[in-house]
Structure formats: structure tokens, C-alpha cells
JSON list of C-alpha atoms in Angstrom, two decimals:
[
{"chain": "A", "resi": 1, "resn": "MET", "atom": "CA", "xyz": [4.69, -18.49, 12.36]},
{"chain": "A", "resi": 2, "resn": "THR", "atom": "CA", "xyz": [7.71, -16.91, 14.04]},
{"chain": "A", "resi": 3, "resn": "ARG", "atom": "CA", "xyz": [10.25, -15.57, 11.56]},
{"chain": "A", "resi": 4, "resn": "THR", "atom": "CA", "xyz": [13.60, -13.87, 12.14]},
{"chain": "A", "resi": 5, "resn": "ALA", "atom": "CA", "xyz": [13.74, -10.21, 11.13]},
{"chain": "A", "resi": 6, "resn": "ILE", "atom": "CA", "xyz": [16.45, -7.53, 10.98]},
{"chain": "A", "resi": 7, "resn": "VAL", "atom": "CA", "xyz": [15.77, -3.78, 10.76]},
{"chain": "A", "resi": 8, "resn": "THR", "atom": "CA", "xyz": [18.62, -1.55, 9.66]},
{"chain": "A", "resi": 9, "resn": "GLY", "atom": "CA", "xyz": [18.80, 1.73, 11.57]},
{"chain": "A", "resi": 10, "resn": "GLY", "atom": "CA", "xyz": [16.49, -0.05, 13.97]},
{"chain": "A", "resi": 11, "resn": "THR", "atom": "CA", "xyz": [17.20, 1.51, 17.38]},
{"chain": "A", "resi": 12, "resn": "ARG", "atom": "CA", "xyz": [15.65, 4.94, 16.89]},
{"chain": "A", "resi": 13, "resn": "GLY", "atom": "CA", "xyz": [12.76, 6.66, 15.20]},
{"chain": "A", "resi": 14, "resn": "ILE", "atom": "CA", "xyz": [10.90, 4.84, 12.48]},
{"chain": "A", "resi": 15, "resn": "GLY", "atom": "CA", "xyz": [13.28, 1.86, 12.71]},
{"chain": "A", "resi": 16, "resn": "ALA", "atom": "CA", "xyz": [12.62, 1.39, 16.42]},
{"chain": "A", "resi": 17, "resn": "ALA", "atom": "CA", "xyz": [8.83, 1.53, 15.84]},
{"chain": "A", "resi": 18, "resn": "ILE", "atom": "CA", "xyz": [9.19, -1.09, 13.08]},
{"chain": "A", "resi": 19, "resn": "CYS", "atom": "CA", "xyz": [11.12, -3.36, 15.44]},
{"chain": "A", "resi": 20, "resn": "LEU", "atom": "CA", "xyz": [8.46, -3.10, 18.13]},
{"chain": "A", "resi": 21, "resn": "LYS", "atom": "CA", "xyz": [5.61, -3.80, 15.72]},
{"chain": "A", "resi": 22, "resn": "LEU", "atom": "CA", "xyz": [7.42, -6.84, 14.29]},
{"chain": "A", "resi": 23, "resn": "LYS", "atom": "CA", "xyz": [8.10, -8.13, 17.80]},
{"chain": "A", "resi": 24, "resn": "ALA", "atom": "CA", "xyz": [4.46, -7.65, 18.68]},
{"chain": "A", "resi": 25, "resn": "ALA", "atom": "CA", "xyz": [3.56, -9.73, 15.64]},
{"chain": "A", "resi": 26, "resn": "GLY", "atom": "CA", "xyz": [5.56, -12.60, 17.12]},
{"chain": "A", "resi": 27, "resn": "HIS", "atom": "CA", "xyz": [8.80, -12.37, 15.19]},
{"chain": "A", "resi": 28, "resn": "ARG", "atom": "CA", "xyz": [12.35, -12.70, 16.49]},
{"chain": "A", "resi": 29, "resn": "VAL", "atom": "CA", "xyz": [13.72, -9.21, 15.81]},
{"chain": "A", "resi": 30, "resn": "LEU", "atom": "CA", "xyz": [17.25, -7.85, 15.63]},
{"chain": "A", "resi": 31, "resn": "ALA", "atom": "CA", "xyz": [18.03, -4.15, 15.24]},
{"chain": "A", "resi": 32, "resn": "ASN", "atom": "CA", "xyz": [21.08, -2.90, 13.33]},
{"chain": "A", "resi": 33, "resn": "TYR", "atom": "CA", "xyz": [22.75, 0.33, 14.22]},
{"chain": "A", "resi": 34, "resn": "ALA", "atom": "CA", "xyz": [25.84, 2.16, 13.05]},
{"chain": "A", "resi": 35, "resn": "GLY", "atom": "CA", "xyz": [27.40, 4.14, 15.84]},
{"chain": "A", "resi": 36, "resn": "ASN", "atom": "CA", "xyz": [25.38, 5.35, 18.80]},
{"chain": "A", "resi": 37, "resn": "ASP", "atom": "CA", "xyz": [26.23, 2.70, 21.34]},
{"chain": "A", "resi": 38, "resn": "ALA", "atom": "CA", "xyz": [24.42, 4.36, 24.24]},
{"chain": "A", "resi": 39, "resn": "ALA", "atom": "CA", "xyz": [21.13, 4.68, 22.34]},
{"chain": "A", "resi": 40, "resn": "ALA", "atom": "CA", "xyz": [21.39, 1.12, 21.03]},
{"chain": "A", "resi": 41, "resn": "SER", "atom": "CA", "xyz": [22.10, -0.26, 24.52]},
{"chain": "A", "resi": 42, "resn": "ALA", "atom": "CA", "xyz": [19.17, 1.68, 25.97]},
{"chain": "A", "resi": 43, "resn": "PHE", "atom": "CA", "xyz": [16.83, 0.46, 23.24]},
{"chain": "A", "resi": 44, "resn": "ALA", "atom": "CA", "xyz": [17.93, -3.19, 23.73]},
{"chain": "A", "resi": 45, "resn": "ASP", "atom": "CA", "xyz": [17.52, -3.02, 27.48]},
{"chain": "A", "resi": 46, "resn": "ALA", "atom": "CA", "xyz": [14.13, -1.40, 27.34]},
{"chain": "A", "resi": 47, "resn": "ASN", "atom": "CA", "xyz": [12.65, -3.64, 24.67]},
{"chain": "A", "resi": 48, "resn": "GLY", "atom": "CA", "xyz": [14.43, -7.00, 24.86]},
{"chain": "A", "resi": 49, "resn": "ILE", "atom": "CA", "xyz": [15.57, -6.74, 21.27]},
{"chain": "A", "resi": 50, "resn": "ASP", "atom": "CA", "xyz": [19.14, -7.73, 20.38]},
{"chain": "A", "resi": 51, "resn": "VAL", "atom": "CA", "xyz": [21.23, -5.13, 18.51]},
{"chain": "A", "resi": 52, "resn": "VAL", "atom": "CA", "xyz": [23.97, -5.69, 16.00]},
{"chain": "A", "resi": 53, "resn": "LYS", "atom": "CA", "xyz": [26.44, -2.98, 15.02]},
{"chain": "A", "resi": 54, "resn": "PHE", "atom": "CA", "xyz": [27.65, -2.59, 11.45]},
{"chain": "A", "resi": 55, "resn": "ASP", "atom": "CA", "xyz": [27.80, 0.06, 8.79]},
{"chain": "A", "resi": 56, "resn": "VAL", "atom": "CA", "xyz": [25.21, -0.64, 6.08]},
{"chain": "A", "resi": 57, "resn": "GLY", "atom": "CA", "xyz": [27.24, 1.37, 3.60]},
{"chain": "A", "resi": 58, "resn": "ASP", "atom": "CA", "xyz": [30.20, -1.06, 3.91]},
{"chain": "A", "resi": 59, "resn": "HIS", "atom": "CA", "xyz": [29.69, -4.25, 1.88]},
{"chain": "A", "resi": 60, "resn": "ASP", "atom": "CA", "xyz": [32.13, -6.43, 3.80]},
{"chain": "A", "resi": 61, "resn": "ALA", "atom": "CA", "xyz": [30.79, -5.17, 7.15]},
{"chain": "A", "resi": 62, "resn": "CYS", "atom": "CA", "xyz": [27.28, -6.12, 6.08]},
{"chain": "A", "resi": 63, "resn": "ILE", "atom": "CA", "xyz": [28.35, -9.68, 5.16]},
{"chain": "A", "resi": 64, "resn": "ALA", "atom": "CA", "xyz": [29.99, -10.13, 8.58]},
{"chain": "A", "resi": 65, "resn": "GLY", "atom": "CA", "xyz": [27.29, -8.33, 10.50]},
{"chain": "A", "resi": 66, "resn": "LEU", "atom": "CA", "xyz": [24.41, -10.27, 8.97]},
{"chain": "A", "resi": 67, "resn": "ALA", "atom": "CA", "xyz": [26.23, -13.53, 9.67]},
{"chain": "A", "resi": 68, "resn": "ASP", "atom": "CA", "xyz": [26.64, -12.46, 13.27]},
{"chain": "A", "resi": 69, "resn": "ALA", "atom": "CA", "xyz": [22.96, -11.61, 13.45]},
{"chain": "A", "resi": 70, "resn": "GLU", "atom": "CA", "xyz": [21.93, -15.05, 12.20]},
{"chain": "A", "resi": 71, "resn": "ARG", "atom": "CA", "xyz": [24.23, -16.70, 14.71]},
{"chain": "A", "resi": 72, "resn": "LEU", "atom": "CA", "xyz": [22.81, -14.57, 17.48]},
{"chain": "A", "resi": 73, "resn": "ALA", "atom": "CA", "xyz": [19.26, -15.43, 16.41]},
{"chain": "A", "resi": 74, "resn": "GLY", "atom": "CA", "xyz": [20.01, -19.09, 15.90]},
{"chain": "A", "resi": 75, "resn": "ALA", "atom": "CA", "xyz": [18.05, -18.94, 12.63]},
{"chain": "A", "resi": 76, "resn": "PRO", "atom": "CA", "xyz": [18.32, -17.58, 9.09]},
{"chain": "A", "resi": 77, "resn": "ILE", "atom": "CA", "xyz": [16.89, -14.09, 8.46]},
{"chain": "A", "resi": 78, "resn": "ASP", "atom": "CA", "xyz": [13.61, -14.22, 6.51]},
{"chain": "A", "resi": 79, "resn": "ILE", "atom": "CA", "xyz": [12.55, -10.60, 6.96]},
{"chain": "A", "resi": 80, "resn": "LEU", "atom": "CA", "xyz": [14.75, -7.67, 5.95]},
{"chain": "A", "resi": 81, "resn": "ILE", "atom": "CA", "xyz": [13.76, -4.09, 6.53]},
{"chain": "A", "resi": 82, "resn": "ASN", "atom": "CA", "xyz": [16.06, -1.65, 4.74]},
{"chain": "A", "resi": 83, "resn": "ASN", "atom": "CA", "xyz": [15.38, 1.43, 6.90]},
{"chain": "A", "resi": 84, "resn": "ALA", "atom": "CA", "xyz": [18.79, 3.03, 7.60]},
{"chain": "A", "resi": 85, "resn": "GLY", "atom": "CA", "xyz": [19.38, 6.40, 6.01]},
{"chain": "A", "resi": 86, "resn": "ILE", "atom": "CA", "xyz": [21.13, 9.67, 6.42]},
{"chain": "A", "resi": 87, "resn": "THR", "atom": "CA", "xyz": [20.89, 13.20, 4.97]},
{"chain": "A", "resi": 88, "resn": "ARG", "atom": "CA", "xyz": [23.63, 15.61, 3.93]},
{"chain": "A", "resi": 89, "resn": "ASP", "atom": "CA", "xyz": [21.57, 18.51, 2.63]},
{"chain": "A", "resi": 90, "resn": "GLY", "atom": "CA", "xyz": [22.73, 21.34, 0.46]},
{"chain": "A", "resi": 91, "resn": "MET", "atom": "CA", "xyz": [21.95, 23.03, -2.77]},
{"chain": "A", "resi": 92, "resn": "PHE", "atom": "CA", "xyz": [23.37, 20.94, -5.63]},
{"chain": "A", "resi": 93, "resn": "HIS", "atom": "CA", "xyz": [25.53, 23.76, -7.08]},
{"chain": "A", "resi": 94, "resn": "LYS", "atom": "CA", "xyz": [27.32, 23.85, -3.78]},
{"chain": "A", "resi": 95, "resn": "MET", "atom": "CA", "xyz": [27.17, 20.12, -2.88]},
{"chain": "A", "resi": 96, "resn": "SER", "atom": "CA", "xyz": [30.48, 18.42, -2.25]},
{"chain": "A", "resi": 97, "resn": "ARG", "atom": "CA", "xyz": [31.38, 15.02, -3.57]},
{"chain": "A", "resi": 98, "resn": "GLU", "atom": "CA", "xyz": [31.57, 13.88, 0.05]},
{"chain": "A", "resi": 99, "resn": "GLN", "atom": "CA", "xyz": [27.94, 14.93, 0.62]},
{"chain": "A", "resi": 100, "resn": "TRP", "atom": "CA", "xyz": [26.84, 13.09, -2.50]},
{"chain": "A", "resi": 101, "resn": "ASP", "atom": "CA", "xyz": [28.83, 9.92, -1.86]},
{"chain": "A", "resi": 102, "resn": "ALA", "atom": "CA", "xyz": [27.80, 9.60, 1.81]},
{"chain": "A", "resi": 103, "resn": "VAL", "atom": "CA", "xyz": [24.11, 9.64, 1.04]},
{"chain": "A", "resi": 104, "resn": "ILE", "atom": "CA", "xyz": [24.27, 7.39, -1.97]},
{"chain": "A", "resi": 105, "resn": "ARG", "atom": "CA", "xyz": [26.41, 4.88, 0.01]},
{"chain": "A", "resi": 106, "resn": "VAL", "atom": "CA", "xyz": [24.17, 4.70, 3.05]},
{"chain": "A", "resi": 107, "resn": "ASP", "atom": "CA", "xyz": [20.73, 5.29, 1.46]},
{"chain": "A", "resi": 108, "resn": "LEU", "atom": "CA", "xyz": [21.09, 3.29, -1.78]},
{"chain": "A", "resi": 109, "resn": "ASP", "atom": "CA", "xyz": [24.24, 1.14, -1.96]},
{"chain": "A", "resi": 110, "resn": "SER", "atom": "CA", "xyz": [23.16, -0.31, 1.40]},
{"chain": "A", "resi": 111, "resn": "LEU", "atom": "CA", "xyz": [20.26, -2.09, -0.26]},
{"chain": "A", "resi": 112, "resn": "TYR", "atom": "CA", "xyz": [22.67, -4.22, -2.26]},
{"chain": "A", "resi": 113, "resn": "ASN", "atom": "CA", "xyz": [24.95, -4.66, 0.77]},
{"chain": "A", "resi": 114, "resn": "THR", "atom": "CA", "xyz": [22.23, -6.06, 3.01]},
{"chain": "A", "resi": 115, "resn": "THR", "atom": "CA", "xyz": [19.93, -7.80, 0.48]},
{"chain": "A", "resi": 116, "resn": "ARG", "atom": "CA", "xyz": [22.52, -9.65, -1.56]},
{"chain": "A", "resi": 117, "resn": "PRO", "atom": "CA", "xyz": [23.83, -11.79, 1.33]},
{"chain": "A", "resi": 118, "resn": "LEU", "atom": "CA", "xyz": [20.29, -12.82, 2.32]},
{"chain": "A", "resi": 119, "resn": "ILE", "atom": "CA", "xyz": [18.39, -13.22, -0.95]},
{"chain": "A", "resi": 120, "resn": "GLU", "atom": "CA", "xyz": [19.83, -16.62, -1.92]},
{"chain": "A", "resi": 121, "resn": "GLY", "atom": "CA", "xyz": [18.78, -18.12, 1.40]},
{"chain": "A", "resi": 122, "resn": "MET", "atom": "CA", "xyz": [15.29, -16.73, 1.01]},
{"chain": "A", "resi": 123, "resn": "ARG", "atom": "CA", "xyz": [15.04, -18.22, -2.45]},
{"chain": "A", "resi": 124, "resn": "GLU", "atom": "CA", "xyz": [16.20, -21.58, -1.28]},
{"chain": "A", "resi": 125, "resn": "ARG", "atom": "CA", "xyz": [13.72, -21.64, 1.59]},
{"chain": "A", "resi": 126, "resn": "GLY", "atom": "CA", "xyz": [10.87, -20.35, -0.63]},
{"chain": "A", "resi": 127, "resn": "TRP", "atom": "CA", "xyz": [9.85, -17.47, 1.64]},
{"chain": "A", "resi": 128, "resn": "GLY", "atom": "CA", "xyz": [10.99, -13.90, 2.35]},
{"chain": "A", "resi": 129, "resn": "ARG", "atom": "CA", "xyz": [9.87, -10.40, 3.06]},
{"chain": "A", "resi": 130, "resn": "ILE", "atom": "CA", "xyz": [11.87, -7.38, 2.06]},
{"chain": "A", "resi": 131, "resn": "VAL", "atom": "CA", "xyz": [10.56, -3.89, 2.84]},
{"chain": "A", "resi": 132, "resn": "ASN", "atom": "CA", "xyz": [12.56, -0.88, 1.73]},
{"chain": "A", "resi": 133, "resn": "ILE", "atom": "CA", "xyz": [11.95, 2.49, 3.32]},
{"chain": "A", "resi": 134, "resn": "SER", "atom": "CA", "xyz": [12.08, 5.32, 0.77]},
{"chain": "A", "resi": 135, "resn": "SER", "atom": "CA", "xyz": [10.62, 8.83, 1.26]},
{"chain": "A", "resi": 136, "resn": "ILE", "atom": "CA", "xyz": [8.12, 11.25, -0.09]},
{"chain": "A", "resi": 137, "resn": "ASN", "atom": "CA", "xyz": [11.10, 13.19, -1.38]},
{"chain": "A", "resi": 138, "resn": "GLY", "atom": "CA", "xyz": [12.13, 10.17, -3.52]},
{"chain": "A", "resi": 139, "resn": "GLN", "atom": "CA", "xyz": [8.76, 10.60, -5.21]},
{"chain": "A", "resi": 140, "resn": "LYS", "atom": "CA", "xyz": [8.37, 14.37, -5.60]},
{"chain": "A", "resi": 141, "resn": "GLY", "atom": "CA", "xyz": [11.95, 15.62, -5.15]},
{"chain": "A", "resi": 142, "resn": "GLN", "atom": "CA", "xyz": [13.01, 18.25, -2.65]},
{"chain": "A", "resi": 143, "resn": "MET", "atom": "CA", "xyz": [15.06, 21.38, -3.05]},
{"chain": "A", "resi": 144, "resn": "GLY", "atom": "CA", "xyz": [18.38, 21.04, -1.18]},
{"chain": "A", "resi": 145, "resn": "GLN", "atom": "CA", "xyz": [18.17, 17.23, -1.27]},
{"chain": "A", "resi": 146, "resn": "VAL", "atom": "CA", "xyz": [19.30, 16.17, -4.77]},
{"chain": "A", "resi": 147, "resn": "ASN", "atom": "CA", "xyz": [21.45, 13.44, -3.27]},
{"chain": "A", "resi": 148, "resn": "TYR", "atom": "CA", "xyz": [18.74, 12.18, -0.90]},
{"chain": "A", "resi": 149, "resn": "SER", "atom": "CA", "xyz": [15.97, 12.38, -3.49]},
{"chain": "A", "resi": 150, "resn": "ALA", "atom": "CA", "xyz": [18.06, 10.50, -6.02]},
{"chain": "A", "resi": 151, "resn": "ALA", "atom": "CA", "xyz": [18.91, 7.74, -3.52]},
{"chain": "A", "resi": 152, "resn": "LYS", "atom": "CA", "xyz": [15.32, 7.34, -2.32]},
{"chain": "A", "resi": 153, "resn": "ALA", "atom": "CA", "xyz": [14.02, 7.30, -5.95]},
{"chain": "A", "resi": 154, "resn": "GLY", "atom": "CA", "xyz": [16.54, 4.52, -6.61]},
{"chain": "A", "resi": 155, "resn": "VAL", "atom": "CA", "xyz": [15.12, 2.59, -3.66]},
{"chain": "A", "resi": 156, "resn": "ILE", "atom": "CA", "xyz": [11.77, 2.52, -5.49]},
{"chain": "A", "resi": 157, "resn": "GLY", "atom": "CA", "xyz": [13.32, 1.21, -8.72]},
{"chain": "A", "resi": 158, "resn": "PHE", "atom": "CA", "xyz": [15.29, -1.40, -6.78]},
{"chain": "A", "resi": 159, "resn": "THR", "atom": "CA", "xyz": [12.08, -2.57, -5.18]},
{"chain": "A", "resi": 160, "resn": "LYS", "atom": "CA", "xyz": [10.16, -3.00, -8.42]},
{"chain": "A", "resi": 161, "resn": "ALA", "atom": "CA", "xyz": [12.88, -4.93, -10.20]},
{"chain": "A", "resi": 162, "resn": "LEU", "atom": "CA", "xyz": [13.72, -7.27, -7.33]},
{"chain": "A", "resi": 163, "resn": "ALA", "atom": "CA", "xyz": [10.03, -7.95, -6.77]},
{"chain": "A", "resi": 164, "resn": "GLN", "atom": "CA", "xyz": [9.77, -9.20, -10.34]},
{"chain": "A", "resi": 165, "resn": "GLU", "atom": "CA", "xyz": [12.77, -11.44, -9.95]},
{"chain": "A", "resi": 166, "resn": "SER", "atom": "CA", "xyz": [11.67, -12.89, -6.60]},
{"chain": "A", "resi": 167, "resn": "ALA", "atom": "CA", "xyz": [7.92, -13.35, -6.82]},
{"chain": "A", "resi": 168, "resn": "ARG", "atom": "CA", "xyz": [7.91, -16.98, -7.92]},
{"chain": "A", "resi": 169, "resn": "LYS", "atom": "CA", "xyz": [10.27, -17.84, -5.03]},
{"chain": "A", "resi": 170, "resn": "GLY", "atom": "CA", "xyz": [7.77, -16.80, -2.35]},
{"chain": "A", "resi": 171, "resn": "ILE", "atom": "CA", "xyz": [9.58, -13.52, -1.65]},
{"chain": "A", "resi": 172, "resn": "THR", "atom": "CA", "xyz": [7.73, -10.23, -1.61]},
{"chain": "A", "resi": 173, "resn": "VAL", "atom": "CA", "xyz": [9.61, -6.94, -2.03]},
{"chain": "A", "resi": 174, "resn": "ASN", "atom": "CA", "xyz": [7.78, -3.69, -1.20]},
{"chain": "A", "resi": 175, "resn": "CYS", "atom": "CA", "xyz": [8.54, -0.06, -0.54]},
{"chain": "A", "resi": 176, "resn": "VAL", "atom": "CA", "xyz": [7.11, 2.36, 2.00]},
{"chain": "A", "resi": 177, "resn": "THR", "atom": "CA", "xyz": [7.48, 6.07, 1.39]},
{"chain": "A", "resi": 178, "resn": "PRO", "atom": "CA", "xyz": [6.84, 8.01, 4.58]},
{"chain": "A", "resi": 179, "resn": "GLY", "atom": "CA", "xyz": [6.04, 11.68, 4.55]},
{"chain": "A", "resi": 180, "resn": "TYR", "atom": "CA", "xyz": [7.00, 13.89, 7.45]},
{"chain": "A", "resi": 181, "resn": "ILE", "atom": "CA", "xyz": [7.02, 11.80, 10.65]},
{"chain": "A", "resi": 182, "resn": "ALA", "atom": "CA", "xyz": [7.36, 13.09, 14.23]},
{"chain": "A", "resi": 183, "resn": "THR", "atom": "CA", "xyz": [10.85, 11.67, 14.89]},
{"chain": "A", "resi": 184, "resn": "GLU", "atom": "CA", "xyz": [13.82, 13.22, 16.60]},
{"chain": "A", "resi": 185, "resn": "MET", "atom": "CA", "xyz": [15.17, 14.39, 13.25]},
{"chain": "A", "resi": 186, "resn": "VAL", "atom": "CA", "xyz": [12.00, 16.26, 12.31]},
{"chain": "A", "resi": 187, "resn": "SER", "atom": "CA", "xyz": [11.53, 17.56, 15.84]},
{"chain": "A", "resi": 188, "resn": "ALA", "atom": "CA", "xyz": [14.93, 19.29, 15.62]},
{"chain": "A", "resi": 189, "resn": "VAL", "atom": "CA", "xyz": [13.56, 21.50, 12.80]},
{"chain": "A", "resi": 190, "resn": "PRO", "atom": "CA", "xyz": [12.46, 24.97, 13.96]},
{"chain": "A", "resi": 191, "resn": "GLN", "atom": "CA", "xyz": [8.81, 25.13, 14.97]},
{"chain": "A", "resi": 192, "resn": "ASN", "atom": "CA", "xyz": [7.92, 27.69, 12.29]},
{"chain": "A", "resi": 193, "resn": "VAL", "atom": "CA", "xyz": [9.24, 25.30, 9.64]},
{"chain": "A", "resi": 194, "resn": "ILE", "atom": "CA", "xyz": [7.26, 22.43, 11.14]},
{"chain": "A", "resi": 195, "resn": "ASP", "atom": "CA", "xyz": [4.17, 24.62, 11.17]},
{"chain": "A", "resi": 196, "resn": "GLY", "atom": "CA", "xyz": [4.66, 25.30, 7.45]},
{"chain": "A", "resi": 197, "resn": "ILE", "atom": "CA", "xyz": [5.06, 21.57, 6.74]},
{"chain": "A", "resi": 198, "resn": "VAL", "atom": "CA", "xyz": [1.89, 20.68, 8.65]},
{"chain": "A", "resi": 199, "resn": "ALA", "atom": "CA", "xyz": [-0.01, 23.36, 6.81]},
{"chain": "A", "resi": 200, "resn": "GLY", "atom": "CA", "xyz": [0.62, 21.43, 3.59]},
{"chain": "A", "resi": 201, "resn": "ILE", "atom": "CA", "xyz": [-0.54, 18.06, 4.96]},
{"chain": "A", "resi": 202, "resn": "PRO", "atom": "CA", "xyz": [-4.29, 17.50, 4.40]},
{"chain": "A", "resi": 203, "resn": "VAL", "atom": "CA", "xyz": [-4.78, 15.46, 7.63]},
{"chain": "A", "resi": 204, "resn": "GLY", "atom": "CA", "xyz": [-3.29, 18.38, 9.51]},
{"chain": "A", "resi": 205, "resn": "ARG", "atom": "CA", "xyz": [-0.49, 16.73, 11.47]},
{"chain": "A", "resi": 206, "resn": "LEU", "atom": "CA", "xyz": [2.84, 14.91, 11.27]},
{"chain": "A", "resi": 207, "resn": "GLY", "atom": "CA", "xyz": [2.78, 11.15, 10.99]},
{"chain": "A", "resi": 208, "resn": "GLU", "atom": "CA", "xyz": [3.66, 8.87, 13.89]},
{"chain": "A", "resi": 209, "resn": "ALA", "atom": "CA", "xyz": [6.51, 6.35, 13.61]},
{"chain": "A", "resi": 210, "resn": "GLU", "atom": "CA", "xyz": [4.13, 3.69, 14.95]},
{"chain": "A", "resi": 211, "resn": "GLU", "atom": "CA", "xyz": [1.91, 4.19, 11.87]},
{"chain": "A", "resi": 212, "resn": "ILE", "atom": "CA", "xyz": [4.84, 3.33, 9.61]},
{"chain": "A", "resi": 213, "resn": "GLY", "atom": "CA", "xyz": [5.74, 0.39, 11.85]},
{"chain": "A", "resi": 214, "resn": "ALA", "atom": "CA", "xyz": [2.26, -1.04, 11.56]},
{"chain": "A", "resi": 215, "resn": "LEU", "atom": "CA", "xyz": [2.28, -0.79, 7.78]},
{"chain": "A", "resi": 216, "resn": "VAL", "atom": "CA", "xyz": [5.68, -2.51, 7.56]},
{"chain": "A", "resi": 217, "resn": "ALA", "atom": "CA", "xyz": [4.53, -5.27, 9.98]},
{"chain": "A", "resi": 218, "resn": "TYR", "atom": "CA", "xyz": [1.50, -5.94, 7.72]},
{"chain": "A", "resi": 219, "resn": "LEU", "atom": "CA", "xyz": [3.69, -6.15, 4.61]},
{"chain": "A", "resi": 220, "resn": "CYS", "atom": "CA", "xyz": [5.78, -8.77, 6.43]},
{"chain": "A", "resi": 221, "resn": "SER", "atom": "CA", "xyz": [2.75, -10.94, 7.31]},
{"chain": "A", "resi": 222, "resn": "GLU", "atom": "CA", "xyz": [1.40, -14.03, 5.58]},
{"chain": "A", "resi": 223, "resn": "GLU", "atom": "CA", "xyz": [-1.74, -12.08, 4.77]},
{"chain": "A", "resi": 224, "resn": "ALA", "atom": "CA", "xyz": [0.29, -9.71, 2.52]},
{"chain": "A", "resi": 225, "resn": "ALA", "atom": "CA", "xyz": [1.62, -12.43, 0.28]},
{"chain": "A", "resi": 226, "resn": "PHE", "atom": "CA", "xyz": [-0.18, -11.01, -2.80]},
{"chain": "A", "resi": 227, "resn": "ILE", "atom": "CA", "xyz": [1.35, -7.59, -2.37]},
{"chain": "A", "resi": 228, "resn": "THR", "atom": "CA", "xyz": [4.73, -7.22, -4.07]},
{"chain": "A", "resi": 229, "resn": "GLY", "atom": "CA", "xyz": [6.47, -4.52, -6.12]},
{"chain": "A", "resi": 230, "resn": "SER", "atom": "CA", "xyz": [4.26, -1.97, -4.49]},
{"chain": "A", "resi": 231, "resn": "THR", "atom": "CA", "xyz": [5.10, 1.53, -3.29]},
{"chain": "A", "resi": 232, "resn": "LEU", "atom": "CA", "xyz": [2.86, 2.45, -0.36]},
{"chain": "A", "resi": 233, "resn": "THR", "atom": "CA", "xyz": [2.69, 6.12, 0.51]},
{"chain": "A", "resi": 234, "resn": "ALA", "atom": "CA", "xyz": [2.08, 7.24, 4.08]},
{"chain": "A", "resi": 235, "resn": "ASN", "atom": "CA", "xyz": [2.18, 11.00, 4.04]},
{"chain": "A", "resi": 236, "resn": "GLY", "atom": "CA", "xyz": [-1.21, 12.27, 5.24]},
{"chain": "A", "resi": 237, "resn": "GLY", "atom": "CA", "xyz": [-2.21, 13.15, 1.65]},
{"chain": "A", "resi": 238, "resn": "GLN", "atom": "CA", "xyz": [0.66, 15.59, 1.18]},
{"chain": "A", "resi": 239, "resn": "TYR", "atom": "CA", "xyz": [1.65, 13.95, -2.14]},
{"chain": "A", "resi": 240, "resn": "MET", "atom": "CA", "xyz": [-0.74, 11.66, -3.95]},
{"chain": "A", "resi": 241, "resn": "VAL", "atom": "CA", "xyz": [0.39, 9.23, -6.61]}
]
């Protein structure tokens, strides 16, 4: 059955791969983005996926943006992928309030901002899929990323609690925690650092965005209806829980 899906931060990296896998599964997909108009336009043109621009860290903007997305799709949104995220790294003893607030707003507050406007409709219709993208560093922590690790750990707690509330309404809520994936962000890291990261990954390589996309697409399928409240790690064995 065709459903309508929206992927936040959906025009690049992991988000783009998720969009393409959901489209391949037969869903009507919309990709949210925050600011890079050129990249969003190129993604839309290349893949036939509509894009909607709004800041996931802004509550009012999310309400308006999601309403626009549903009008554009001509159908209510039944699949929500909370993928958008940023980093503002720094050692905590030197971290500014601006660095802290920016990451918490975009990486954690955004889950309320995007999920709250959609959850009542999902409950009324008796079906929904919510997949939240956390991180390996939300599980194990990471030096220089206290803000990011805190936000991504919060994503896991959000997932578990909302899954309990929503299960009897036909809504599954799950979390995917990628390890180091070969995206533009990781590729910008110096090669010697990447080599050190790969040395600590038992499978001996970085992950591919398409691998995360495939996992998310499965969680959104009818076949995954018995999976909810789960945190699925995809990190090549780097951190096992």
C-alpha cells in the first residue's frame, strides 16, 4: 500500500538515501531541508521527489511546513523519519551556550516539533511509522560532543516512551543508530582520522548511506509491524549493545 512519507534533512547523505529507498518501496516521499536551496533543487530534479523547506528546530515553522507537505502530497503523512541533525563540536569546558542550544534544538527538540503535529492523525487513522535517527555516539558518548551525545541519547528515550504510548494505535516508533557512514560530513574528515576510525570497525570499512536507508525502509513496511520501541544499531560492530 502506498503511504505518504516525509524525511527531515532528506536531500543529502543518509536522509537522501532513506528517501530513495522509501520511494523504491512504493511510497509517496517528500524531503525536508533547512537552507541549501541549490542542493535541494538538484536532489528534487534528479529523483522526482518534492522538497519542502522549513527549520525543524522551529515549532511554528514545523506546523506550517508539515501542513504544506500534506497539501503538496494530497494526503496525510503516515511515515515520519526524523533524520535532520547538526553538530557543533567542542570540549564541554569550552562549549558556548550557543553551541549547546543549537544542537539540542535541531537534534532533539525537533522530534517534538515534527512528531506532535502528526501523531494525532496517525492515531485516528490507526496506522503510522516513526523512525528516529540517533547515533552511535548517543549510545557510547564521544569526547568533544557532549551536546550531540546528549541529544542523540534523548532520541533513544523519546523513541521508547512514544512506542509504548502508540503501540495499540497501530503506530510503531523505532530508532536507528548509525555508526560512521561514508557521507559528505565524514568524507571531510582528514584521511588519517578516517583510517583510525576504520581500524576500530570490525567489518573494516565505513557504512554506506544506502544500508541505513534499507533498514529504515524495512521498519516502515507492513512486515515490521511487530517491531516497536527498538534501537537498531548499524555500526559494523564498532559498538555492540
